mmCIF file of C-alpha atoms in Angstrom:
data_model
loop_
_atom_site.group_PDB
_atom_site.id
_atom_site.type_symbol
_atom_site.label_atom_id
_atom_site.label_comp_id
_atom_site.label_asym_id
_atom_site.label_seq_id
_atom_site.Cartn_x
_atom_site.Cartn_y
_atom_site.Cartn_z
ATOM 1 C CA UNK A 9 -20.946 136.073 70.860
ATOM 2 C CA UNK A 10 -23.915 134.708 72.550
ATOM 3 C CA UNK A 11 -23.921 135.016 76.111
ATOM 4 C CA UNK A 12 -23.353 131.756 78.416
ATOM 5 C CA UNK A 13 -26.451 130.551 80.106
ATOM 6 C CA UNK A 14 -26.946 130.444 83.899
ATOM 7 C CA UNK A 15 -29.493 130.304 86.439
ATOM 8 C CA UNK A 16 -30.996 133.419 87.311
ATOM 9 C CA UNK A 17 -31.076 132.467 90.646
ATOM 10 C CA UNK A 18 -30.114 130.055 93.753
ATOM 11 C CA UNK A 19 -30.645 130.295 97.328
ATOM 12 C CA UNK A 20 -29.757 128.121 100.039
ATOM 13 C CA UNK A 21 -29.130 127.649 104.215
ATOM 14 C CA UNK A 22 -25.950 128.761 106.350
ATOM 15 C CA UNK A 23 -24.259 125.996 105.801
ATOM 16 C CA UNK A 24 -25.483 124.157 102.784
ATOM 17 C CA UNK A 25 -24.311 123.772 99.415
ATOM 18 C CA UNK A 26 -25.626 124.839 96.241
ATOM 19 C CA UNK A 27 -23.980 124.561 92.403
ATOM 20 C CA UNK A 28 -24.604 127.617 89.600
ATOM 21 C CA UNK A 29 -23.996 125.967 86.308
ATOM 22 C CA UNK A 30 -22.993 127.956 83.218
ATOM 23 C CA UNK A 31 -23.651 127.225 79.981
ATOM 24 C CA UNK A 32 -22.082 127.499 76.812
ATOM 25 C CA UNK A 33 -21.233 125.977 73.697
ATOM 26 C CA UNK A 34 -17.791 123.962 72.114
ATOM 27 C CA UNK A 35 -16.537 127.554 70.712
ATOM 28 C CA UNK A 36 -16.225 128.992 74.290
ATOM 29 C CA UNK A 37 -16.773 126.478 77.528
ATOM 30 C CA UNK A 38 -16.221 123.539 75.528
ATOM 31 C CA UNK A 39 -13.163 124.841 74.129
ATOM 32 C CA UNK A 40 -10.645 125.278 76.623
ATOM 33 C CA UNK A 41 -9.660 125.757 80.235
ATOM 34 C CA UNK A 42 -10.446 129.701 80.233
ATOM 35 C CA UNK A 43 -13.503 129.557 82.258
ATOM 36 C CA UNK A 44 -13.410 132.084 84.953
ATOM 37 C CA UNK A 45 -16.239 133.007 87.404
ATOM 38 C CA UNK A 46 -16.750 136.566 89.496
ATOM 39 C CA UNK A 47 -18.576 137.479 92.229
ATOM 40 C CA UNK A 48 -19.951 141.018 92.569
ATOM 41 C CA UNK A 49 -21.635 142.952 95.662
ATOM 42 C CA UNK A 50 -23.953 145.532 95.128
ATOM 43 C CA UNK A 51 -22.830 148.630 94.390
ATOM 44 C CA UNK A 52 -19.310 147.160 93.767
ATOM 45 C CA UNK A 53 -16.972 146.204 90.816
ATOM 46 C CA UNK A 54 -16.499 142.139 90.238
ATOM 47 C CA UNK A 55 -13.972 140.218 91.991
ATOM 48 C CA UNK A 56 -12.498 137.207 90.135
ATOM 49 C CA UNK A 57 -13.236 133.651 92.535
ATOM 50 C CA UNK A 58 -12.501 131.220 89.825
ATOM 51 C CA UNK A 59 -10.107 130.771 86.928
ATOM 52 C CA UNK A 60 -8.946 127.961 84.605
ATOM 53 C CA UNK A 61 -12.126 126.483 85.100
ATOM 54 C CA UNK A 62 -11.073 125.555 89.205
ATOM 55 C CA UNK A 63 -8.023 127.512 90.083
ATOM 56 C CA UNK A 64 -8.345 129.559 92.869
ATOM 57 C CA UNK A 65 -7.233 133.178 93.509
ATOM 58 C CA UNK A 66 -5.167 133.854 96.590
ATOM 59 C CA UNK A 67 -7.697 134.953 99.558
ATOM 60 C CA UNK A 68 -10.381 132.713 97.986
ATOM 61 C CA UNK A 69 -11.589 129.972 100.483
ATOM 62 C CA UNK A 70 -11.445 126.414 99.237
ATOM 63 C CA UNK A 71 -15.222 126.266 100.206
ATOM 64 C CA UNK A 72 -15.818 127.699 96.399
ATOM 65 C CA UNK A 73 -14.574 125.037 93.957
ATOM 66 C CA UNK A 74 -15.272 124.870 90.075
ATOM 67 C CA UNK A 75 -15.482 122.329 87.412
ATOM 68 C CA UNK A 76 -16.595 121.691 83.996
ATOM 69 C CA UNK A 77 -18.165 119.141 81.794
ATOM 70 C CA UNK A 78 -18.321 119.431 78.288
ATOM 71 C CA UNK A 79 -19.999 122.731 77.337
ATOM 72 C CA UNK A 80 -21.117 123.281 81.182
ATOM 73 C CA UNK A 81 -19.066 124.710 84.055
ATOM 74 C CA UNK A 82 -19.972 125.056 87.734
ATOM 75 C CA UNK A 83 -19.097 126.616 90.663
ATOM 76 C CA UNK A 84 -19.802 124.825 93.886
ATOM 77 C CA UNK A 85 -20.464 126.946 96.956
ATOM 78 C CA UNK A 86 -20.160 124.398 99.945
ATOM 79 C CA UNK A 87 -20.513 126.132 103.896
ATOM 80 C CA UNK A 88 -22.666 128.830 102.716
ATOM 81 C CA UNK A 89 -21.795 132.107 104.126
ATOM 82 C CA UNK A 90 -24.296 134.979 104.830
ATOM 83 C CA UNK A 91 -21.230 137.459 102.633
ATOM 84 C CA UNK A 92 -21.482 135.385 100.188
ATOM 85 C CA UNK A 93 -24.824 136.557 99.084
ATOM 86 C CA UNK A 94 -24.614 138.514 96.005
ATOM 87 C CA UNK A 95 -24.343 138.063 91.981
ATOM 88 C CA UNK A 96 -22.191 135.899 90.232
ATOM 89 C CA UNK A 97 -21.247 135.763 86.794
ATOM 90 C CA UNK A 98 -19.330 132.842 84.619
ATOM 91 C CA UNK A 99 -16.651 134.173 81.818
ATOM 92 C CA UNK A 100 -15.334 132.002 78.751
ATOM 93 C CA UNK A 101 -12.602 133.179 76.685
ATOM 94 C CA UNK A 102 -12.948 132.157 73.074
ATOM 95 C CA UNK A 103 -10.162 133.196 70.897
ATOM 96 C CA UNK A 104 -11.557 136.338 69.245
ATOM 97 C CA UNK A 105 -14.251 137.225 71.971
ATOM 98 C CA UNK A 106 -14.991 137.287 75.542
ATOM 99 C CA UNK A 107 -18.232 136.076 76.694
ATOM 100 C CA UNK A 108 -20.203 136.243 80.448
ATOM 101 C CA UNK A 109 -22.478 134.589 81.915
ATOM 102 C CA UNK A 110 -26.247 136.524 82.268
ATOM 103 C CA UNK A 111 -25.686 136.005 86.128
ATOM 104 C CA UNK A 112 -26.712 134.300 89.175
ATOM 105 C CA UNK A 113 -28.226 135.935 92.274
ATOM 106 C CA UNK A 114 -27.347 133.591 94.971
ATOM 107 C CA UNK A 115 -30.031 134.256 98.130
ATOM 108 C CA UNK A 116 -28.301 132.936 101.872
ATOM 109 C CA UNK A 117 -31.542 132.208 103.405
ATOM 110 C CA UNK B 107 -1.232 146.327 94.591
ATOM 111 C CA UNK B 108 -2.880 146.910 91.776
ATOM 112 C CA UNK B 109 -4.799 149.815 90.912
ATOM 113 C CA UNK B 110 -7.273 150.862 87.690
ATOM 114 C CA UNK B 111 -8.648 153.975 88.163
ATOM 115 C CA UNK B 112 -11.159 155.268 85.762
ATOM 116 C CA UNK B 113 -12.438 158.401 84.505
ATOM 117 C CA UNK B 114 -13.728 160.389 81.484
ATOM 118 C CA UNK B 115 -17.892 159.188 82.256
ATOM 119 C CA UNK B 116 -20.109 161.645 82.074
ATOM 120 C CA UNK B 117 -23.576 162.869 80.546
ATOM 121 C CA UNK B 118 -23.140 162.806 76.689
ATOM 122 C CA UNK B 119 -25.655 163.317 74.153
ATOM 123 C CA UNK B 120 -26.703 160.477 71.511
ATOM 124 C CA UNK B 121 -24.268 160.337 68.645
ATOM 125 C CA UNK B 122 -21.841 162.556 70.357
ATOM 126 C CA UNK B 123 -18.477 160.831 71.371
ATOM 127 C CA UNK B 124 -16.803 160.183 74.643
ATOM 128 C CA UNK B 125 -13.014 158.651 75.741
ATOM 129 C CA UNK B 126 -12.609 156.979 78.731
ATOM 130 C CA UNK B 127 -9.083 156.826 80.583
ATOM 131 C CA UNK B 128 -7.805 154.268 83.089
ATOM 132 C CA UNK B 129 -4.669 155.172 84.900
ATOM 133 C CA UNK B 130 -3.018 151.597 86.154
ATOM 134 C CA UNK B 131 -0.062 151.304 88.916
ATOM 135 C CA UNK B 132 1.370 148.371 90.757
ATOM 136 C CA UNK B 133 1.885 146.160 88.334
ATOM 137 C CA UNK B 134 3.967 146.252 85.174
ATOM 138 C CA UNK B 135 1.406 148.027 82.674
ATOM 139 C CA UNK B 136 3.394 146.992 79.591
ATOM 140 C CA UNK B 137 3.566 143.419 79.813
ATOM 141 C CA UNK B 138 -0.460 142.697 80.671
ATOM 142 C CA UNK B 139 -3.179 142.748 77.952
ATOM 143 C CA UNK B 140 -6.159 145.140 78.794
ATOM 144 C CA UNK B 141 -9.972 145.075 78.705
ATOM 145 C CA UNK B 142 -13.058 147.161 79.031
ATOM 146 C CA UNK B 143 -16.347 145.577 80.196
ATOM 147 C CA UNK B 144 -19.453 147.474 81.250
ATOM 148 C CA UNK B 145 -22.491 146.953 82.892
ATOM 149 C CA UNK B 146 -25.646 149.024 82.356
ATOM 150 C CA UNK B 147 -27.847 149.841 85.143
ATOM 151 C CA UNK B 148 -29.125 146.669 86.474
ATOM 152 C CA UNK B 149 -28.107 144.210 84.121
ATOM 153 C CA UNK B 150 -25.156 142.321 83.805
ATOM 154 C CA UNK B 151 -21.433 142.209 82.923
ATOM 155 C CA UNK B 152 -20.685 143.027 79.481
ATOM 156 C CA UNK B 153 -17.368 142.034 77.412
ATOM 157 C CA UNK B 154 -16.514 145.536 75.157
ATOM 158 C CA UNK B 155 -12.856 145.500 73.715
ATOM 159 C CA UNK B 156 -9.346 143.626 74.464
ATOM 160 C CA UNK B 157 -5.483 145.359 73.597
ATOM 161 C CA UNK B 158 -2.770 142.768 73.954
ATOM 162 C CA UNK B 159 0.415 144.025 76.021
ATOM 163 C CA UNK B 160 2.394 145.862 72.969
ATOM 164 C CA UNK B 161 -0.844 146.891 71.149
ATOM 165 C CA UNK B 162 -0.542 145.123 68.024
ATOM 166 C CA UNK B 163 -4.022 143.325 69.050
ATOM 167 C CA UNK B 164 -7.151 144.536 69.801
ATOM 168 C CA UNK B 165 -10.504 142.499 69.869
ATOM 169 C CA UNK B 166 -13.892 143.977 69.917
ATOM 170 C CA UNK B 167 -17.718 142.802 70.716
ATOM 171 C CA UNK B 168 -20.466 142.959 68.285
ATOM 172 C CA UNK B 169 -21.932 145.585 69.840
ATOM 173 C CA UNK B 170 -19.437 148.086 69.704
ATOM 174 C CA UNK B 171 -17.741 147.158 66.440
ATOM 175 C CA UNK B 172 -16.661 149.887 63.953
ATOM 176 C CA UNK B 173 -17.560 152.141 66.699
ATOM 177 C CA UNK B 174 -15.083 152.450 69.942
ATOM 178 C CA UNK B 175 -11.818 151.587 69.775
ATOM 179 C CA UNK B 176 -9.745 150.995 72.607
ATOM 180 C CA UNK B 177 -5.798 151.910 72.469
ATOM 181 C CA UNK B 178 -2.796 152.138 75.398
ATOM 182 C CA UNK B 179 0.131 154.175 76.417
ATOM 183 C CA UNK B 180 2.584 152.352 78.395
ATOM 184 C CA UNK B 181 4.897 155.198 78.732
ATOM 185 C CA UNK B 182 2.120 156.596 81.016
ATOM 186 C CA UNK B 183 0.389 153.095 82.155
ATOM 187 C CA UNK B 184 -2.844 154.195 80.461
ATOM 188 C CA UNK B 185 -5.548 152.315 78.706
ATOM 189 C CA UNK B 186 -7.666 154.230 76.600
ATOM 190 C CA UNK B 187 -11.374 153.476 75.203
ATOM 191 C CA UNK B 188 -12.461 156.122 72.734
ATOM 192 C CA UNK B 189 -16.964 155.555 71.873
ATOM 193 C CA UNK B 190 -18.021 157.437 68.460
ATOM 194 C CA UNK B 191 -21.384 157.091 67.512
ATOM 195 C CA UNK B 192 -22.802 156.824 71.548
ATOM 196 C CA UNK B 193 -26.371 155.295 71.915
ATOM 197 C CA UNK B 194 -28.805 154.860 74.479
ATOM 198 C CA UNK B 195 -27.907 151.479 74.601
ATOM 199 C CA UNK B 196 -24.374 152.193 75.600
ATOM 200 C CA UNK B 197 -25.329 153.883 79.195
ATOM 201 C CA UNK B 198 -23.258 151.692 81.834
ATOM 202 C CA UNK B 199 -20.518 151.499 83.930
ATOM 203 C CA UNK B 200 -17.407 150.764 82.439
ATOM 204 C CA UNK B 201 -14.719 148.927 84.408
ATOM 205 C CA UNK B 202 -10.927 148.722 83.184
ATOM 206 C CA UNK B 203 -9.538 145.319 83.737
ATOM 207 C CA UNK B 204 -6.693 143.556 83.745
ATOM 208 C CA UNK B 205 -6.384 140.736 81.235
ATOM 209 C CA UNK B 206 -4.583 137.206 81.808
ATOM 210 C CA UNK B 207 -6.843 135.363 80.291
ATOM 211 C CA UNK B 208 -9.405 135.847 83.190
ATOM 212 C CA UNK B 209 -10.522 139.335 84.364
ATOM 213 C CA UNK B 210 -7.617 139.443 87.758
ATOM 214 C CA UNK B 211 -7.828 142.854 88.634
ATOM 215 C CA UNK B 212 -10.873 145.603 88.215
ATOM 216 C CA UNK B 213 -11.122 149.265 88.593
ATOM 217 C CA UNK B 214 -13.866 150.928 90.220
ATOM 218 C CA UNK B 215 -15.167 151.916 87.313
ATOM 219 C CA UNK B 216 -16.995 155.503 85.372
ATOM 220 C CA UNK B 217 -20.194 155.697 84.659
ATOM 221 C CA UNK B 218 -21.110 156.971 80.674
ATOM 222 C CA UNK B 219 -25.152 158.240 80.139
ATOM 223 C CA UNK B 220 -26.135 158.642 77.065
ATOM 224 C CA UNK B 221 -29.277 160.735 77.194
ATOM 225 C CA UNK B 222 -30.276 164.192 75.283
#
Protein backbone atom coordinates (compact mmCIF):
# COMPACT_ATOMS: atom_id res chain seq x y z
CA UNK A 1 0.00 0.00 0.00
CA UNK A 2 2.68 2.32 -0.99
CA UNK A 3 1.62 5.64 -1.75
CA UNK A 4 1.59 6.93 -5.57
CA UNK A 5 4.34 9.32 -6.38
CA UNK A 6 3.80 12.95 -7.46
CA UNK A 7 5.46 16.13 -7.68
CA UNK A 8 5.52 18.06 -4.68
CA UNK A 9 5.02 20.96 -6.51
CA UNK A 10 4.13 23.01 -9.89
CA UNK A 11 3.56 26.52 -10.58
CA UNK A 12 2.76 28.28 -13.61
CA UNK A 13 1.23 31.80 -15.43
CA UNK A 14 -2.59 32.87 -15.85
CA UNK A 15 -3.03 31.24 -18.67
CA UNK A 16 -0.49 28.54 -19.16
CA UNK A 17 -0.51 24.96 -18.83
CA UNK A 18 1.17 22.72 -16.58
CA UNK A 19 0.82 18.57 -16.13
CA UNK A 20 1.10 16.81 -12.34
CA UNK A 21 2.00 13.26 -13.05
CA UNK A 22 1.26 10.46 -10.57
CA UNK A 23 2.97 7.58 -10.12
CA UNK A 24 2.32 4.18 -9.35
CA UNK A 25 2.91 0.73 -10.05
CA UNK A 26 0.91 -2.31 -12.33
CA UNK A 27 -1.06 -3.33 -8.94
CA UNK A 28 -2.79 0.13 -8.74
CA UNK A 29 -2.32 2.80 -11.86
CA UNK A 30 -1.28 0.20 -14.13
CA UNK A 31 -4.10 -1.90 -13.30
CA UNK A 32 -7.19 -0.40 -14.28
CA UNK A 33 -9.22 2.67 -15.15
CA UNK A 34 -9.84 3.71 -11.32
CA UNK A 35 -7.58 6.60 -11.26
CA UNK A 36 -9.25 9.53 -9.74
CA UNK A 37 -7.67 12.94 -8.89
CA UNK A 38 -8.98 15.73 -6.09
CA UNK A 39 -8.38 19.05 -5.58
CA UNK A 40 -8.42 20.53 -2.07
CA UNK A 41 -8.39 24.33 -0.76
CA UNK A 42 -7.03 25.15 2.37
CA UNK A 43 -8.89 24.68 5.15
CA UNK A 44 -11.40 22.60 3.07
CA UNK A 45 -12.39 18.90 2.45
CA UNK A 46 -11.29 17.41 -1.24
CA UNK A 47 -13.39 17.77 -4.17
CA UNK A 48 -13.20 14.97 -6.78
CA UNK A 49 -11.98 16.73 -10.57
CA UNK A 50 -11.09 13.52 -12.20
CA UNK A 51 -12.31 9.94 -12.38
CA UNK A 52 -11.78 6.86 -14.59
CA UNK A 53 -8.55 8.13 -15.28
CA UNK A 54 -10.29 11.35 -17.60
CA UNK A 55 -13.94 11.47 -16.85
CA UNK A 56 -15.10 14.54 -15.69
CA UNK A 57 -17.49 15.45 -12.84
CA UNK A 58 -20.42 17.69 -13.65
CA UNK A 59 -19.31 21.50 -12.86
CA UNK A 60 -15.71 20.55 -13.77
CA UNK A 61 -14.36 22.73 -16.71
CA UNK A 62 -12.96 20.84 -19.66
CA UNK A 63 -9.76 23.02 -19.11
CA UNK A 64 -8.68 20.01 -16.52
CA UNK A 65 -8.24 16.82 -18.57
CA UNK A 66 -6.51 13.47 -17.41
CA UNK A 67 -4.75 10.60 -18.91
CA UNK A 68 -2.60 7.73 -18.21
CA UNK A 69 0.27 5.76 -19.51
CA UNK A 70 1.26 2.66 -18.18
CA UNK A 71 1.91 3.01 -14.43
CA UNK A 72 1.69 7.03 -14.76
CA UNK A 73 -1.41 9.23 -14.81
CA UNK A 74 -1.70 12.99 -15.34
CA UNK A 75 -3.81 15.68 -14.99
CA UNK A 76 -3.44 18.53 -17.40
CA UNK A 77 -4.39 21.99 -16.18
CA UNK A 78 -4.61 24.13 -19.48
CA UNK A 79 -5.94 28.21 -18.95
CA UNK A 80 -4.59 28.40 -15.56
CA UNK A 81 -6.87 30.03 -13.19
CA UNK A 82 -5.77 32.11 -10.10
CA UNK A 83 -8.78 29.51 -7.97
CA UNK A 84 -7.19 26.95 -9.09
CA UNK A 85 -4.28 27.33 -6.83
CA UNK A 86 -4.30 24.81 -4.18
CA UNK A 87 -3.31 20.94 -3.48
CA UNK A 88 -4.04 18.17 -5.52
CA UNK A 89 -3.92 14.66 -4.88
CA UNK A 90 -4.08 11.43 -7.42
CA UNK A 91 -6.19 8.19 -6.07
CA UNK A 92 -5.81 4.49 -7.51
CA UNK A 93 -8.12 1.88 -6.52
CA UNK A 94 -6.48 -1.51 -6.31
CA UNK A 95 -8.76 -4.27 -5.44
CA UNK A 96 -8.12 -4.69 -1.70
CA UNK A 97 -6.73 -1.08 -0.99
CA UNK A 98 -7.04 2.46 -1.79
CA UNK A 99 -4.02 4.41 -2.41
CA UNK A 100 -3.31 8.57 -2.85
CA UNK A 101 -1.10 10.38 -4.21
CA UNK A 102 1.55 12.39 -1.56
CA UNK A 103 0.18 15.64 -3.32
CA UNK A 104 0.86 18.46 -5.52
CA UNK A 105 0.84 22.14 -4.53
CA UNK A 106 0.11 23.86 -7.71
CA UNK A 107 1.45 27.81 -7.33
CA UNK A 108 -0.67 30.39 -10.09
CA UNK A 109 2.08 32.78 -10.37
CA UNK B 1 -27.64 16.92 -2.59
CA UNK B 2 -25.59 15.02 -0.81
CA UNK B 3 -24.61 15.46 2.62
CA UNK B 4 -21.87 13.57 5.16
CA UNK B 5 -21.81 15.09 8.24
CA UNK B 6 -19.33 14.01 10.79
CA UNK B 7 -18.90 13.91 14.37
CA UNK B 8 -17.59 11.98 17.42
CA UNK B 9 -13.64 13.90 17.16
CA UNK B 10 -12.42 14.98 20.04
CA UNK B 11 -9.30 15.02 22.51
CA UNK B 12 -8.63 11.32 23.47
CA UNK B 13 -5.85 9.97 25.33
CA UNK B 14 -3.23 7.35 23.76
CA UNK B 15 -4.61 3.85 23.85
CA UNK B 16 -8.01 5.01 24.76
CA UNK B 17 -10.73 4.44 22.01
CA UNK B 18 -12.90 6.73 20.02
CA UNK B 19 -16.10 6.12 17.32
CA UNK B 20 -16.71 8.40 14.79
CA UNK B 21 -20.33 8.84 13.20
CA UNK B 22 -21.30 10.20 9.78
CA UNK B 23 -24.92 10.95 9.28
CA UNK B 24 -25.54 10.82 5.19
CA UNK B 25 -28.85 12.27 3.35
CA UNK B 26 -29.64 12.89 -0.26
CA UNK B 27 -28.71 10.06 -1.71
CA UNK B 28 -29.76 6.46 -1.24
CA UNK B 29 -27.38 5.40 1.79
CA UNK B 30 -27.99 1.68 1.23
CA UNK B 31 -27.00 1.13 -2.17
CA UNK B 32 -23.36 3.17 -2.05
CA UNK B 33 -20.19 1.63 -0.51
CA UNK B 34 -18.54 3.91 2.22
CA UNK B 35 -15.05 5.14 3.16
CA UNK B 36 -13.06 6.91 5.78
CA UNK B 37 -9.88 8.82 4.83
CA UNK B 38 -8.00 11.23 7.07
CA UNK B 39 -5.53 13.69 6.89
CA UNK B 40 -3.24 14.70 9.76
CA UNK B 41 -2.28 18.18 10.27
CA UNK B 42 -0.42 19.23 7.28
CA UNK B 43 0.13 16.24 5.45
CA UNK B 44 -1.81 14.55 3.04
CA UNK B 45 -4.89 12.43 2.24
CA UNK B 46 -4.91 9.17 3.81
CA UNK B 47 -7.01 5.93 2.65
CA UNK B 48 -8.35 4.25 6.31
CA UNK B 49 -11.25 1.64 5.76
CA UNK B 50 -13.98 0.75 2.91
CA UNK B 51 -17.82 -1.05 3.77
CA UNK B 52 -19.49 -2.17 0.58
CA UNK B 53 -23.34 -1.14 0.31
CA UNK B 54 -24.92 -4.27 2.39
CA UNK B 55 -21.86 -4.61 4.70
CA UNK B 56 -20.69 -7.93 3.91
CA UNK B 57 -17.22 -6.13 2.85
CA UNK B 58 -15.01 -4.11 4.55
CA UNK B 59 -11.32 -3.28 3.52
CA UNK B 60 -8.78 -1.78 5.74
CA UNK B 61 -5.15 0.06 5.41
CA UNK B 62 -2.06 -1.19 6.97
CA UNK B 63 -2.05 1.26 9.31
CA UNK B 64 -5.11 0.76 11.01
CA UNK B 65 -5.44 -3.01 10.68
CA UNK B 66 -6.67 -5.13 13.64
CA UNK B 67 -7.36 -1.86 15.14
CA UNK B 68 -10.57 0.31 13.84
CA UNK B 69 -13.18 -1.14 12.25
CA UNK B 70 -15.61 0.62 10.34
CA UNK B 71 -19.44 -0.70 10.21
CA UNK B 72 -23.02 0.99 8.79
CA UNK B 73 -26.62 1.30 9.61
CA UNK B 74 -28.75 1.91 6.72
CA UNK B 75 -31.89 1.97 8.65
CA UNK B 76 -30.47 5.30 9.98
CA UNK B 77 -28.04 6.26 6.87
CA UNK B 78 -25.04 6.05 9.21
CA UNK B 79 -21.49 5.01 8.69
CA UNK B 80 -19.66 4.19 11.62
CA UNK B 81 -15.68 4.05 12.29
CA UNK B 82 -14.93 2.68 15.73
CA UNK B 83 -10.45 3.34 16.62
CA UNK B 84 -9.21 0.95 19.62
CA UNK B 85 -5.81 1.18 20.45
CA UNK B 86 -5.53 5.32 19.38
CA UNK B 87 -1.89 6.60 18.79
CA UNK B 88 -0.24 9.71 18.26
CA UNK B 89 0.06 8.85 14.88
CA UNK B 90 -3.64 8.68 14.34
CA UNK B 91 -4.32 12.64 15.08
CA UNK B 92 -6.15 13.91 11.76
CA UNK B 93 -9.12 14.85 10.26
CA UNK B 94 -11.28 12.25 9.22
CA UNK B 95 -13.61 12.77 6.26
CA UNK B 96 -16.63 10.29 5.45
CA UNK B 97 -16.88 9.65 1.80
CA UNK B 98 -18.86 8.32 -0.56
CA UNK B 99 -17.50 5.37 -2.50
CA UNK B 100 -18.09 4.58 -6.38
CA UNK B 101 -15.02 3.61 -7.05
CA UNK B 102 -13.65 7.25 -6.79
CA UNK B 103 -14.14 9.40 -3.64
CA UNK B 104 -17.71 11.53 -5.28
CA UNK B 105 -18.91 13.07 -2.34
CA UNK B 106 -16.98 14.28 1.09
CA UNK B 107 -18.10 15.42 4.42
CA UNK B 108 -16.63 18.19 6.18
CA UNK B 109 -15.00 16.17 8.28
CA UNK B 110 -14.04 15.72 12.62
CA UNK B 111 -11.03 16.22 13.83
CA UNK B 112 -9.56 13.13 16.41
CA UNK B 113 -6.20 14.29 18.77
CA UNK B 114 -4.62 11.89 20.30
CA UNK B 115 -2.53 13.51 23.00
CA UNK B 116 -2.28 12.78 27.00
Amino acid sequence: QSALTQPRSVSGSPGQSVTISCTGTRSNVGNNKYVSWYRQHPGKAPKLIMFDVSERPSGVPDRLSGSKSGNTASLTISGLQADDEGDYYCCSYAGTYVVFGGGTELTVL
Amino acid sequence: DVQLVESGGGLVQPGRSLRLSCAASGFTFSTYAMNWVRQAPGKGLEWVAAISASADTTLYADSVKGRCSISRDNSKSTLYLQMDSLRAEDTAIYYCTKWVYWFESWGQGTLVTVSS
